[in-house]
mmCIF file of C-alpha atoms in Angstrom:
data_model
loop_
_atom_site.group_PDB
_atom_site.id
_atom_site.type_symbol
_atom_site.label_atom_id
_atom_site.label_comp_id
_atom_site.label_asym_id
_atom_site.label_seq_id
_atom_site.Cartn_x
_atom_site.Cartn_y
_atom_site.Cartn_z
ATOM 1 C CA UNK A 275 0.000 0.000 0.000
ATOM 2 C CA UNK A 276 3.042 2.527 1.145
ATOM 3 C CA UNK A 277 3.325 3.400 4.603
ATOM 4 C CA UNK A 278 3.274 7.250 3.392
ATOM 5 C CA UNK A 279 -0.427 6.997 2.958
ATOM 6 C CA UNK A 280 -1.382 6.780 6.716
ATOM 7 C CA UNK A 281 1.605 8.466 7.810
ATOM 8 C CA UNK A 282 0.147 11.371 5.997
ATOM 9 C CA UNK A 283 -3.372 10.474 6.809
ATOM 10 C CA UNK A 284 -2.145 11.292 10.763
ATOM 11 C CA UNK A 285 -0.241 13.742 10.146
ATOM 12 C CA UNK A 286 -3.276 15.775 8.201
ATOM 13 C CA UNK A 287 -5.560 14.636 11.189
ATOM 14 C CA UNK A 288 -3.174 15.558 13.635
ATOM 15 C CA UNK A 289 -3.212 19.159 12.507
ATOM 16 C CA UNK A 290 -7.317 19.123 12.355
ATOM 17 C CA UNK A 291 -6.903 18.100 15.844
ATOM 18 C CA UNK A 292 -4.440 20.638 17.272
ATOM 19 C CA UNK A 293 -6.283 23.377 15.298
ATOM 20 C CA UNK A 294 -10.177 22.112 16.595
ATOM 21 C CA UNK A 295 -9.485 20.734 19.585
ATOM 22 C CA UNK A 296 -13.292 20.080 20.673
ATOM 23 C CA UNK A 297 -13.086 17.750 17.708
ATOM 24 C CA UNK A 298 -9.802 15.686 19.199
ATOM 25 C CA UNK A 299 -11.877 12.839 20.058
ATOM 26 C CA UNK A 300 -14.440 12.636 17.308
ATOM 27 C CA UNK A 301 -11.513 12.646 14.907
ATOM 28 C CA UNK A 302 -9.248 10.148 16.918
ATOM 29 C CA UNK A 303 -12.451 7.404 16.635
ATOM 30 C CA UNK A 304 -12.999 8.290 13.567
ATOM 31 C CA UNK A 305 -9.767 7.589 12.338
ATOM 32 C CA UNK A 306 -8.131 4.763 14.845
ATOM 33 C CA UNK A 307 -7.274 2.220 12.005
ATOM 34 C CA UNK A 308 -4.871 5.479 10.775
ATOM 35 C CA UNK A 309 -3.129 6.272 13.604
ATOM 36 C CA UNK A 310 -2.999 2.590 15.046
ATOM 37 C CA UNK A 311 -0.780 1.835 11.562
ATOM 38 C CA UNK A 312 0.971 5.063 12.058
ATOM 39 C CA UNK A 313 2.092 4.054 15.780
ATOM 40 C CA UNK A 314 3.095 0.281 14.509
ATOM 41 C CA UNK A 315 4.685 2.053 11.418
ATOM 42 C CA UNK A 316 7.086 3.815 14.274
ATOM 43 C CA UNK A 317 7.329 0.897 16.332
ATOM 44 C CA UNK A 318 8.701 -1.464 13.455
ATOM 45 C CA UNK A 319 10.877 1.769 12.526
ATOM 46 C CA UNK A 320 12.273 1.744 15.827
ATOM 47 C CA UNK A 321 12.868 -1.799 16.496
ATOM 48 C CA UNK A 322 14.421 -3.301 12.681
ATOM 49 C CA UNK A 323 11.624 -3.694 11.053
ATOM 50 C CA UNK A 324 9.642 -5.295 12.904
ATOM 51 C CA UNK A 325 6.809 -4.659 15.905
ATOM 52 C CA UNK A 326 7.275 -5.521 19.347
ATOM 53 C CA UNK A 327 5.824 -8.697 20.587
ATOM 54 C CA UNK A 328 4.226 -6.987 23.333
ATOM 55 C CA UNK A 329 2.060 -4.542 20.806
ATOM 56 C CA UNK A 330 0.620 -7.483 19.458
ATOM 57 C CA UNK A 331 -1.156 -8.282 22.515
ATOM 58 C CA UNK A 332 -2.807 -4.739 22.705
ATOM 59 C CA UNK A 333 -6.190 -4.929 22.361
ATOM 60 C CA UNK A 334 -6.497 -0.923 20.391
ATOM 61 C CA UNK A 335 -3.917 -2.364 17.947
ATOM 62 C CA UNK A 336 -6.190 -5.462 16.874
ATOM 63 C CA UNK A 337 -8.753 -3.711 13.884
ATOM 64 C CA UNK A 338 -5.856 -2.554 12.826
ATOM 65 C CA UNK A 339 -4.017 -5.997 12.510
ATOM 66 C CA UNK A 340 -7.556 -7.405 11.055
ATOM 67 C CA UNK A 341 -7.533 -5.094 8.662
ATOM 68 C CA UNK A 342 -3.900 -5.173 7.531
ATOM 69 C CA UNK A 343 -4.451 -8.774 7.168
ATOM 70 C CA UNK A 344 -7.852 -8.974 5.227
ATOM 71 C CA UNK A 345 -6.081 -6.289 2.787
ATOM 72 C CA UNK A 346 -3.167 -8.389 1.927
ATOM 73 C CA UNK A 347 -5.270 -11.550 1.367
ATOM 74 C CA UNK A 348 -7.398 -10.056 -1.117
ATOM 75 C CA UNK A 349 -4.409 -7.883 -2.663
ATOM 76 C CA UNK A 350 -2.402 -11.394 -3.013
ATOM 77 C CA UNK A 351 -6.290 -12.975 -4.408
ATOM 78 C CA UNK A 352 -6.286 -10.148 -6.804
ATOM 79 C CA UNK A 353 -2.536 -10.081 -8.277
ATOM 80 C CA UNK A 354 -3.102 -13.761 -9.330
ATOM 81 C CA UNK A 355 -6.145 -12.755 -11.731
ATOM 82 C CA UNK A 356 -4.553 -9.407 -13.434
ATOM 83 C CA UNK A 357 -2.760 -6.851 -12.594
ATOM 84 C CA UNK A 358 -5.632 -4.460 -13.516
ATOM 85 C CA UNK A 359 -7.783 -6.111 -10.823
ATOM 86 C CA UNK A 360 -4.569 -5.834 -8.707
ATOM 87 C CA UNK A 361 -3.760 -2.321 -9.212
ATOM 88 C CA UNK A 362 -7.447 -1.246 -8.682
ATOM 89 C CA UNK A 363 -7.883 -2.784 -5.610
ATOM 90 C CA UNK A 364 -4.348 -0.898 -4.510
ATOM 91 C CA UNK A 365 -6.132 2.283 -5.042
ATOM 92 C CA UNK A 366 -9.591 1.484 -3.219
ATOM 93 C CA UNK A 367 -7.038 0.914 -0.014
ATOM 94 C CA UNK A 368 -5.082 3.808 -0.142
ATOM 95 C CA UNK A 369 -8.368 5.772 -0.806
ATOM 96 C CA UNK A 370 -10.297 4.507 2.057
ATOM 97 C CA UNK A 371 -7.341 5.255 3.929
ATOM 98 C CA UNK A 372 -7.776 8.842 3.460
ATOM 99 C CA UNK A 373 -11.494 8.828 4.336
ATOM 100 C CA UNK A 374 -13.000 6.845 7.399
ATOM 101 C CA UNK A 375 -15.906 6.049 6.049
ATOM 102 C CA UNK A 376 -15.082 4.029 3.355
ATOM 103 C CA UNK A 377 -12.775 1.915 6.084
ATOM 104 C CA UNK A 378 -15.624 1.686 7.881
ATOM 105 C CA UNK A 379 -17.062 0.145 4.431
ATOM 106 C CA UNK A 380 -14.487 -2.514 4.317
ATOM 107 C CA UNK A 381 -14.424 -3.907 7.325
ATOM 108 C CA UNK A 382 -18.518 -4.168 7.270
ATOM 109 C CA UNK A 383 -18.073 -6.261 4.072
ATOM 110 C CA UNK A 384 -15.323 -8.921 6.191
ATOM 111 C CA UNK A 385 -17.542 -8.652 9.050
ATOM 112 C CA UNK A 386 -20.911 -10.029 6.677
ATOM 113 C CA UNK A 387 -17.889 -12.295 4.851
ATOM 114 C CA UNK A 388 -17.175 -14.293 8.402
ATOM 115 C CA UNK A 389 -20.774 -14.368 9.109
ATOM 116 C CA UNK A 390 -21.511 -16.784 5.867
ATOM 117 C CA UNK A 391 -18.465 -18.385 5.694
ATOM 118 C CA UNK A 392 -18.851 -19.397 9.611
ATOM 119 C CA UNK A 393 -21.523 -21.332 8.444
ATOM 120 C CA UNK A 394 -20.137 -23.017 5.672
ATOM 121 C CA UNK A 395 -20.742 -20.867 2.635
ATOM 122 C CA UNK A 396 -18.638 -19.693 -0.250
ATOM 123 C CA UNK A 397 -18.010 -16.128 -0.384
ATOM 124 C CA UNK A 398 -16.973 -14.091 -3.648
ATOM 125 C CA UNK A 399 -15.510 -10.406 -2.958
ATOM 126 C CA UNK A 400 -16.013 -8.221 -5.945
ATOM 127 C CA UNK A 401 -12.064 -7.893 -5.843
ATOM 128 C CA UNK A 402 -11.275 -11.200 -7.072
ATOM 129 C CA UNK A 403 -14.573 -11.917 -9.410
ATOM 130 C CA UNK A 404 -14.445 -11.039 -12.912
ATOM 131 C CA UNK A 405 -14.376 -7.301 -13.108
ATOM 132 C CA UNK A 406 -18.052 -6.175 -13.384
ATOM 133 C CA UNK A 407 -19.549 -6.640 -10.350
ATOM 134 C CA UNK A 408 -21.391 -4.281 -8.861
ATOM 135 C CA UNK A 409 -22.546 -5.615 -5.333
ATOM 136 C CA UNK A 410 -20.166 -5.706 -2.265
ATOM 137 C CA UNK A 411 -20.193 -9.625 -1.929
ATOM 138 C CA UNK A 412 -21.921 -12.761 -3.419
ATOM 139 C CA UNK A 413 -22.029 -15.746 -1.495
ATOM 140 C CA UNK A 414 -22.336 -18.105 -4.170
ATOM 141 C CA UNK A 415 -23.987 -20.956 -2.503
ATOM 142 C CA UNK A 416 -27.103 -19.580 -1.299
ATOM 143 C CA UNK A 417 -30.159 -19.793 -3.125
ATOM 144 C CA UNK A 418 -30.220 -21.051 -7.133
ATOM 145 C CA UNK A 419 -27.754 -18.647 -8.360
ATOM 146 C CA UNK A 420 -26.258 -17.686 -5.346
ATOM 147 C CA UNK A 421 -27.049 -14.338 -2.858
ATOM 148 C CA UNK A 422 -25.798 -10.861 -3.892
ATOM 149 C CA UNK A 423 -25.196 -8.596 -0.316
ATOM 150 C CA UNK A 424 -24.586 -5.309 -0.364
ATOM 151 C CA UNK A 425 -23.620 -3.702 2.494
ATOM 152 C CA UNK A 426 -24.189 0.031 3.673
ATOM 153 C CA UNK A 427 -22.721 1.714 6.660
ATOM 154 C CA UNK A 428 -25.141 3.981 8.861
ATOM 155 C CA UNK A 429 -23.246 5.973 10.876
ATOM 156 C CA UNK A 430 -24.088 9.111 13.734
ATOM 157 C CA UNK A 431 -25.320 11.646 10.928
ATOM 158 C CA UNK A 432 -27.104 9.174 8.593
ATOM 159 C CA UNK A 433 -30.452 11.328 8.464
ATOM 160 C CA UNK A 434 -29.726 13.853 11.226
ATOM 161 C CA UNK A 435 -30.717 17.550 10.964
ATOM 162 C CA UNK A 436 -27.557 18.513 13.196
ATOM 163 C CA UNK A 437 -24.086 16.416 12.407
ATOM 164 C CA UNK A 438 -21.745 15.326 15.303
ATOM 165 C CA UNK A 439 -18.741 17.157 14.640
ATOM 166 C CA UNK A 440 -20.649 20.776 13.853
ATOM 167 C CA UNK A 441 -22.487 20.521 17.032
ATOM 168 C CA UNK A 442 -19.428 19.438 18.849
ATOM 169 C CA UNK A 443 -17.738 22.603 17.199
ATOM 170 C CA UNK A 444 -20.214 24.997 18.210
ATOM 171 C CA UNK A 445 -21.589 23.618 21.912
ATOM 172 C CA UNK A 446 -17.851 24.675 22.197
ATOM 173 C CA UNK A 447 -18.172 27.911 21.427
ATOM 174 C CA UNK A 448 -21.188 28.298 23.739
ATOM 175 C CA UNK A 449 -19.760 26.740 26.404
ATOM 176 C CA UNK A 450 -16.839 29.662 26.287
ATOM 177 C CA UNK A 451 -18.856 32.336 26.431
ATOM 178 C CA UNK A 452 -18.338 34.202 29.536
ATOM 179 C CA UNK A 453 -21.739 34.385 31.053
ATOM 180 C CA UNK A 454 -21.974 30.531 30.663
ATOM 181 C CA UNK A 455 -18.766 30.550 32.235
ATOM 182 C CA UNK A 456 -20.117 32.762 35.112
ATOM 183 C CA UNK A 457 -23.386 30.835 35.357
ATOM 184 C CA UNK A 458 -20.850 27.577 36.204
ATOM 185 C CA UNK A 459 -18.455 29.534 38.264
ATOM 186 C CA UNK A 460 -20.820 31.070 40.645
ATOM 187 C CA UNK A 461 -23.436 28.879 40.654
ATOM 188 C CA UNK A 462 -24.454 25.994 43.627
ATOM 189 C CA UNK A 463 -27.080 23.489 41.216
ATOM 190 C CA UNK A 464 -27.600 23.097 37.881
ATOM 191 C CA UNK A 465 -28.352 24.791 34.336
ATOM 192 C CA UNK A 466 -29.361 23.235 31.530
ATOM 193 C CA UNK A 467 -29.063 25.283 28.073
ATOM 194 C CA UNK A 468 -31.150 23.693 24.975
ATOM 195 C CA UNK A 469 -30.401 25.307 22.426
ATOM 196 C CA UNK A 470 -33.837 24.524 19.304
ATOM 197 C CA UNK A 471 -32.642 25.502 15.755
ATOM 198 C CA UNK A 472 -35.171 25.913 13.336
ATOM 199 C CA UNK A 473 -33.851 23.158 11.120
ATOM 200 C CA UNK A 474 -30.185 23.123 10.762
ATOM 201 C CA UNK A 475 -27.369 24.885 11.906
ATOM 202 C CA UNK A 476 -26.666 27.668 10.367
ATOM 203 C CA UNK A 477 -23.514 28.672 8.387
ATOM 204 C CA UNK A 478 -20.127 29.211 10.001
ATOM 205 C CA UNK A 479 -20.654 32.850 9.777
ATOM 206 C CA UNK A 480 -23.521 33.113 11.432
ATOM 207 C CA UNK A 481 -22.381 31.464 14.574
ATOM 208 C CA UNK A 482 -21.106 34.176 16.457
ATOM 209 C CA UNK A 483 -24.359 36.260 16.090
ATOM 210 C CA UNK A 484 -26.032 32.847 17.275
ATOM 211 C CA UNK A 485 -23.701 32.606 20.773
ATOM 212 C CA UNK A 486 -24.456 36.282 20.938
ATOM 213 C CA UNK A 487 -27.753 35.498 21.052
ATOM 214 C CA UNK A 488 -27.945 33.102 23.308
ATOM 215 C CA UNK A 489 -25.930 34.746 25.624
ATOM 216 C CA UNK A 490 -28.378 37.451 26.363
ATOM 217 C CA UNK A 491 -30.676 34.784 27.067
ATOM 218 C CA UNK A 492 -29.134 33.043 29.914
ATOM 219 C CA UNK A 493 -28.068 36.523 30.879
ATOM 220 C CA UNK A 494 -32.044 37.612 30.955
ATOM 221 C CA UNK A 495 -32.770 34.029 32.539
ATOM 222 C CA UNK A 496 -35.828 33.453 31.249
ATOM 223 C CA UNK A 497 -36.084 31.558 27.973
ATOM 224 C CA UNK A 498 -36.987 33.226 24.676
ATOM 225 C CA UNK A 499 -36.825 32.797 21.007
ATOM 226 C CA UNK A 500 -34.071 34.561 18.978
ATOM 227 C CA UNK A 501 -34.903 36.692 15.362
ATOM 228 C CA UNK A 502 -33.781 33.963 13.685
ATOM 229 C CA UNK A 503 -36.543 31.505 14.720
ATOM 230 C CA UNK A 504 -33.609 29.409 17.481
ATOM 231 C CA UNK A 505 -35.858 28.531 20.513
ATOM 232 C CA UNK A 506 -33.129 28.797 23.746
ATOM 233 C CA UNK A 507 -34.861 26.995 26.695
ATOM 234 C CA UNK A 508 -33.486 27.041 30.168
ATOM 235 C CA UNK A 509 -33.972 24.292 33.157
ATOM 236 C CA UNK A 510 -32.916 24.611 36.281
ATOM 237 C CA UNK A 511 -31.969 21.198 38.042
ATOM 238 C CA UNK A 512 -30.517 19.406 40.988
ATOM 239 C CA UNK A 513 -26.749 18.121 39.697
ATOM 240 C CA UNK A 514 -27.025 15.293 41.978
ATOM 241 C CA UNK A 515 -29.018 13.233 39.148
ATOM 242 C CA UNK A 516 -26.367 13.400 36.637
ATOM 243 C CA UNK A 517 -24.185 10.857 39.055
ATOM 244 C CA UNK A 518 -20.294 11.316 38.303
ATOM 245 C CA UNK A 519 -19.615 14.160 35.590
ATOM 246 C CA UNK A 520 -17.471 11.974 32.728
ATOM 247 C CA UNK A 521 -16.088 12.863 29.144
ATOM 248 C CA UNK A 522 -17.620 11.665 27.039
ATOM 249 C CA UNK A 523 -21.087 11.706 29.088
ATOM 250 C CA UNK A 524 -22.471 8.606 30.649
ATOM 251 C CA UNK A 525 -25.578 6.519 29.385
ATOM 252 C CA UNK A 526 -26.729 7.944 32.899
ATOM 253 C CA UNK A 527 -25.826 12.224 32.474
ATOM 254 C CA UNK A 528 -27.086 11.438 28.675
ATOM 255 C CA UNK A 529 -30.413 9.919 30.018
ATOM 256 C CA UNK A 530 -30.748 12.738 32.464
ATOM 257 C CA UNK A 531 -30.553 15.975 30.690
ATOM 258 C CA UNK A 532 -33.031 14.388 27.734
ATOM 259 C CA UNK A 533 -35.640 13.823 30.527
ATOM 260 C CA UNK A 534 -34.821 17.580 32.098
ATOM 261 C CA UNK A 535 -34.898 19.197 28.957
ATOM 262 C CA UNK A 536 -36.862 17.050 26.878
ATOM 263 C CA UNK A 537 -34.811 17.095 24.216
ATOM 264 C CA UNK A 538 -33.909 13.608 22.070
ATOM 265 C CA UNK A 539 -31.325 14.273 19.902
ATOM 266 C CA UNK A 540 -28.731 14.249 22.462
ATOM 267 C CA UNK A 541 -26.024 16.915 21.048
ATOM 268 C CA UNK A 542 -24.795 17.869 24.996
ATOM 269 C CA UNK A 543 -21.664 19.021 26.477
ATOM 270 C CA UNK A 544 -21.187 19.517 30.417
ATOM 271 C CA UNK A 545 -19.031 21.973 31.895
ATOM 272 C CA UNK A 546 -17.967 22.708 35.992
ATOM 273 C CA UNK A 547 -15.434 24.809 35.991
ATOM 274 C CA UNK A 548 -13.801 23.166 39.671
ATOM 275 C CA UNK A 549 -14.626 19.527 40.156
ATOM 276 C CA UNK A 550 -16.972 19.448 42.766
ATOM 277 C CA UNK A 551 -17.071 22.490 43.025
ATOM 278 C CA UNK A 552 -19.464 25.216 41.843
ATOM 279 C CA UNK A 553 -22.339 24.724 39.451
ATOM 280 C CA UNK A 554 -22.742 22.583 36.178
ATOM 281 C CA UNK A 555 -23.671 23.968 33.201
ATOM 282 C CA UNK A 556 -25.509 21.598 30.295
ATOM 283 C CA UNK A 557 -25.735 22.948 26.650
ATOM 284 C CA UNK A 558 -27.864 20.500 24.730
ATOM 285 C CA UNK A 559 -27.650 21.511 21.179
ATOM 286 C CA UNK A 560 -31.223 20.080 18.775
ATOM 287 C CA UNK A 561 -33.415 20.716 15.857
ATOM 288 C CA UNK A 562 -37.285 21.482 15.817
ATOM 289 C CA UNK A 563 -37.344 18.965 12.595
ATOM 290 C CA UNK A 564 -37.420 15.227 13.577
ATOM 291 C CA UNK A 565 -34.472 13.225 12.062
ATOM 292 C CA UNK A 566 -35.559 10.558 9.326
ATOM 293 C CA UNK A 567 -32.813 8.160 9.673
ATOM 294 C CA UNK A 568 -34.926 5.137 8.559
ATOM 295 C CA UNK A 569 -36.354 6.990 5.990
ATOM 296 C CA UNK A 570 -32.957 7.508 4.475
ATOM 297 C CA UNK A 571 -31.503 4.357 5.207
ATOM 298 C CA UNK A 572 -34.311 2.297 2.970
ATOM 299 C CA UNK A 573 -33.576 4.805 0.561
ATOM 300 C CA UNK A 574 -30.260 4.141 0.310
ATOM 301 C CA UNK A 575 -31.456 0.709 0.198
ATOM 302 C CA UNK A 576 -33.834 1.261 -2.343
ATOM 303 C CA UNK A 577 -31.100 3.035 -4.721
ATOM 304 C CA UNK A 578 -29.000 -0.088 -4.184
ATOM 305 C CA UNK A 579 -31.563 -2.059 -5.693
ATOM 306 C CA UNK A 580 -31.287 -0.143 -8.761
ATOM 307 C CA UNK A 581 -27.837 0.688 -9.117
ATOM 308 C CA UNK A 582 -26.163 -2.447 -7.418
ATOM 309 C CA UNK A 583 -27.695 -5.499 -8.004
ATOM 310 C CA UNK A 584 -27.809 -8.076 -10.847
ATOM 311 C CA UNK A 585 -31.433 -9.897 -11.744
ATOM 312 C CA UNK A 586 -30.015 -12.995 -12.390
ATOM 313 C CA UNK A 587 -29.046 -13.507 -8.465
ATOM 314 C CA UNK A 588 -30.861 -13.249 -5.063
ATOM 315 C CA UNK A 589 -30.133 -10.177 -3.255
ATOM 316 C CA UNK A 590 -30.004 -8.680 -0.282
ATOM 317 C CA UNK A 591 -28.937 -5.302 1.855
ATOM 318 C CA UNK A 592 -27.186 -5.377 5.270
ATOM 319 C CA UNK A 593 -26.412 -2.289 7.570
ATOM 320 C CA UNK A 594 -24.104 -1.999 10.568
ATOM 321 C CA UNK A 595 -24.422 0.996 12.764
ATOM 322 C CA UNK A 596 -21.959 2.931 14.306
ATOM 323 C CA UNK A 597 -21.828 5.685 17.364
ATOM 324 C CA UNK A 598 -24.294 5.978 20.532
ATOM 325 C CA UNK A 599 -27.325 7.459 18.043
ATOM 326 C CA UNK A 600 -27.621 4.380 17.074
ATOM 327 C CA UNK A 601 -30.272 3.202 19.697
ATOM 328 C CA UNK A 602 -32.922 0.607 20.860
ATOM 329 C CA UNK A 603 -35.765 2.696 19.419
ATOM 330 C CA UNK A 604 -34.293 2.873 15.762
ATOM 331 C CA UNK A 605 -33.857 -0.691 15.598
ATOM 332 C CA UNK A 606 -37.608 -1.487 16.710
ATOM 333 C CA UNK A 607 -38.402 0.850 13.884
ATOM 334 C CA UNK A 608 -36.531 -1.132 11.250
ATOM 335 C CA UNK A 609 -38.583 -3.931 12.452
ATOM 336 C CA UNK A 610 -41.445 -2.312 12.507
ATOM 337 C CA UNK A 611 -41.306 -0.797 8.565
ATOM 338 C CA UNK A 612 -39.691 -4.922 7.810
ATOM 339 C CA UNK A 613 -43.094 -6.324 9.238
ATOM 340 C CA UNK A 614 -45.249 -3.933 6.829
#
């Protein structure tokens, strides 16, 4: 593949990181496969070319290792049809190594792979077929011409109104502003801040006038509605029910502020400015639209039907969620619109 195309992939991140650094978390999950290379790419550099035995007993090195491995299997698969097959299979690799998502992608597709062949089917990956595939994997055996899968990825902002890292960006900003700070500093309980867009954030440039805004509300202390339609709601409550403050928040702080402030979309940040000590601000960040996750995911679905699958074989799609949106309640629903 080249080392040089996660070393850079880290190094890019790394500077995203230092320059956002609300996002440093969101962007080291996002991209652990990256930086867990990178780190074995320094280890192996430090120690003759090769990694120490003890790193391959740490458990935050082992997607990494599963995915090295399932790359080179399918790269050797592939150089023994052509070296076309090879060479585009080389670039699909260093591609998805540059965007998370489409890791996230490949690993889905082994993941579905071990499920058949842990039963005793035969699995085909596009990779090493004949060239004009257009599904993600066929298990051959299954059915009279064999079972077409393709698999889709729904992550955090499949279908939201309000995206993880943008709300994460700006509850940062909020957060900073000094009579939040104040609120925190000199207060005894708690404060919760929810924050109602109309629909969406708005653009960058627009979010200092919002923090303005919001600002005079808590410094009013009664909630209002700003000119641009944003609906900023305060609660007062007893900290006590939020059990230990942790970063990220709990199942149990997350649970908390949705039932104090009623909101169920979950963009929060906490902030005490002395541990346990003073008062605890909550900015919950939402939209007044519902989010239609489902709705998009069958109709990502549905445009798979179209554009992925053959009509000589059996097909089928299979999703794999990823980050704490991904609830209880959204999976009933999938059930739910499957039973109709």
């Amino acid at each position: 593949m080249g080392e040089q195309v996660w070393l850079e992939q880290a190094a890019k991140v790394a500077v995203e990181m230092k320059a956002h650094p609300e996002l440093g978390e969101h962007l080291l999950d996002e991209n652990r496969v990256v930086f867990a290379l990178t780190e074995c790419t320094i280890a192996a550099y430090n120690n003759h070319g090769r990694l120490t035995w003890e790193m391959t007993h740490q458990p935050q090195y082992l997607e990494a290792f599963v995915f090295a491995w399932r790359v080179v299997q399918l790269a050797q698969a592939a150089s023994r049809l052509t070296n076309k097959r090879y060479s585009i299979f080389i670039k699909r690799v260093r591609e998805a190594l540059r965007a998370p998502q489409m890791i996230k992608a490949m690993q889905m597709e082994a993941t579905v792979a071990t499920h058949f062949v842990a039963a005793g089917r035969r699995v085909l990956f596009p990779e090493i077929g004949a060239g004009s595939e257009t599904f993600d994997l066929l298990v051959e055996d299954l059915g009279p011409k064999g079972l077409e899968i393709e698999c889709k990825v729904v992550t955090a902002n499949k279908g939201r109104k309000i995206h993880v890292a943008e709300s994460r960006e700006l509850l940062t900003l909020l957060v900073a502003q000094p009579c939040v700070q104040l609120a925190a500093a000199r207060g005894v309980g708690g404060l919760a801040i929810r924050v109602t867009v109309p629909k969406r954030l708005p653009d960058r440039g627009q979010w200092d006038e919002l923090c303005r805004g919001v600002a005079k509300v808590v410094l009013c202390g009664r909630s209002s509605r700003l000119p641009d339609g944003t609906l900023v709601s305060l609660f007062d409550f007893d900290p006590m029910v939020l059990g230990k403050l942790k970063t990220p928040p709990s199942p149990l702080m997350r649970k908390s502020i949705e039932e104090i402030t009623g909101a169920e979309n979950r963009h929060c940040i906490f902030f005490r400015p002395r541990e346990n000590a003073g008062g605890i601000v909550a900015l919950v960040l939402d939209s007044e639209q519902p989010d239609s996750m489902l709705h998009e995911l069958f109709q990502t679905f549905e445009d798979s039907e179209i554009e992925s699958f053959s009509e000589t074989n059996g097909a089928g799609g299979w999703a794999e969620g990823f980050g704490d949106f991904i609830d209880t309640s959204m999976c009933q629903g999938v059930n739910a619109f499957d039973r109709r």
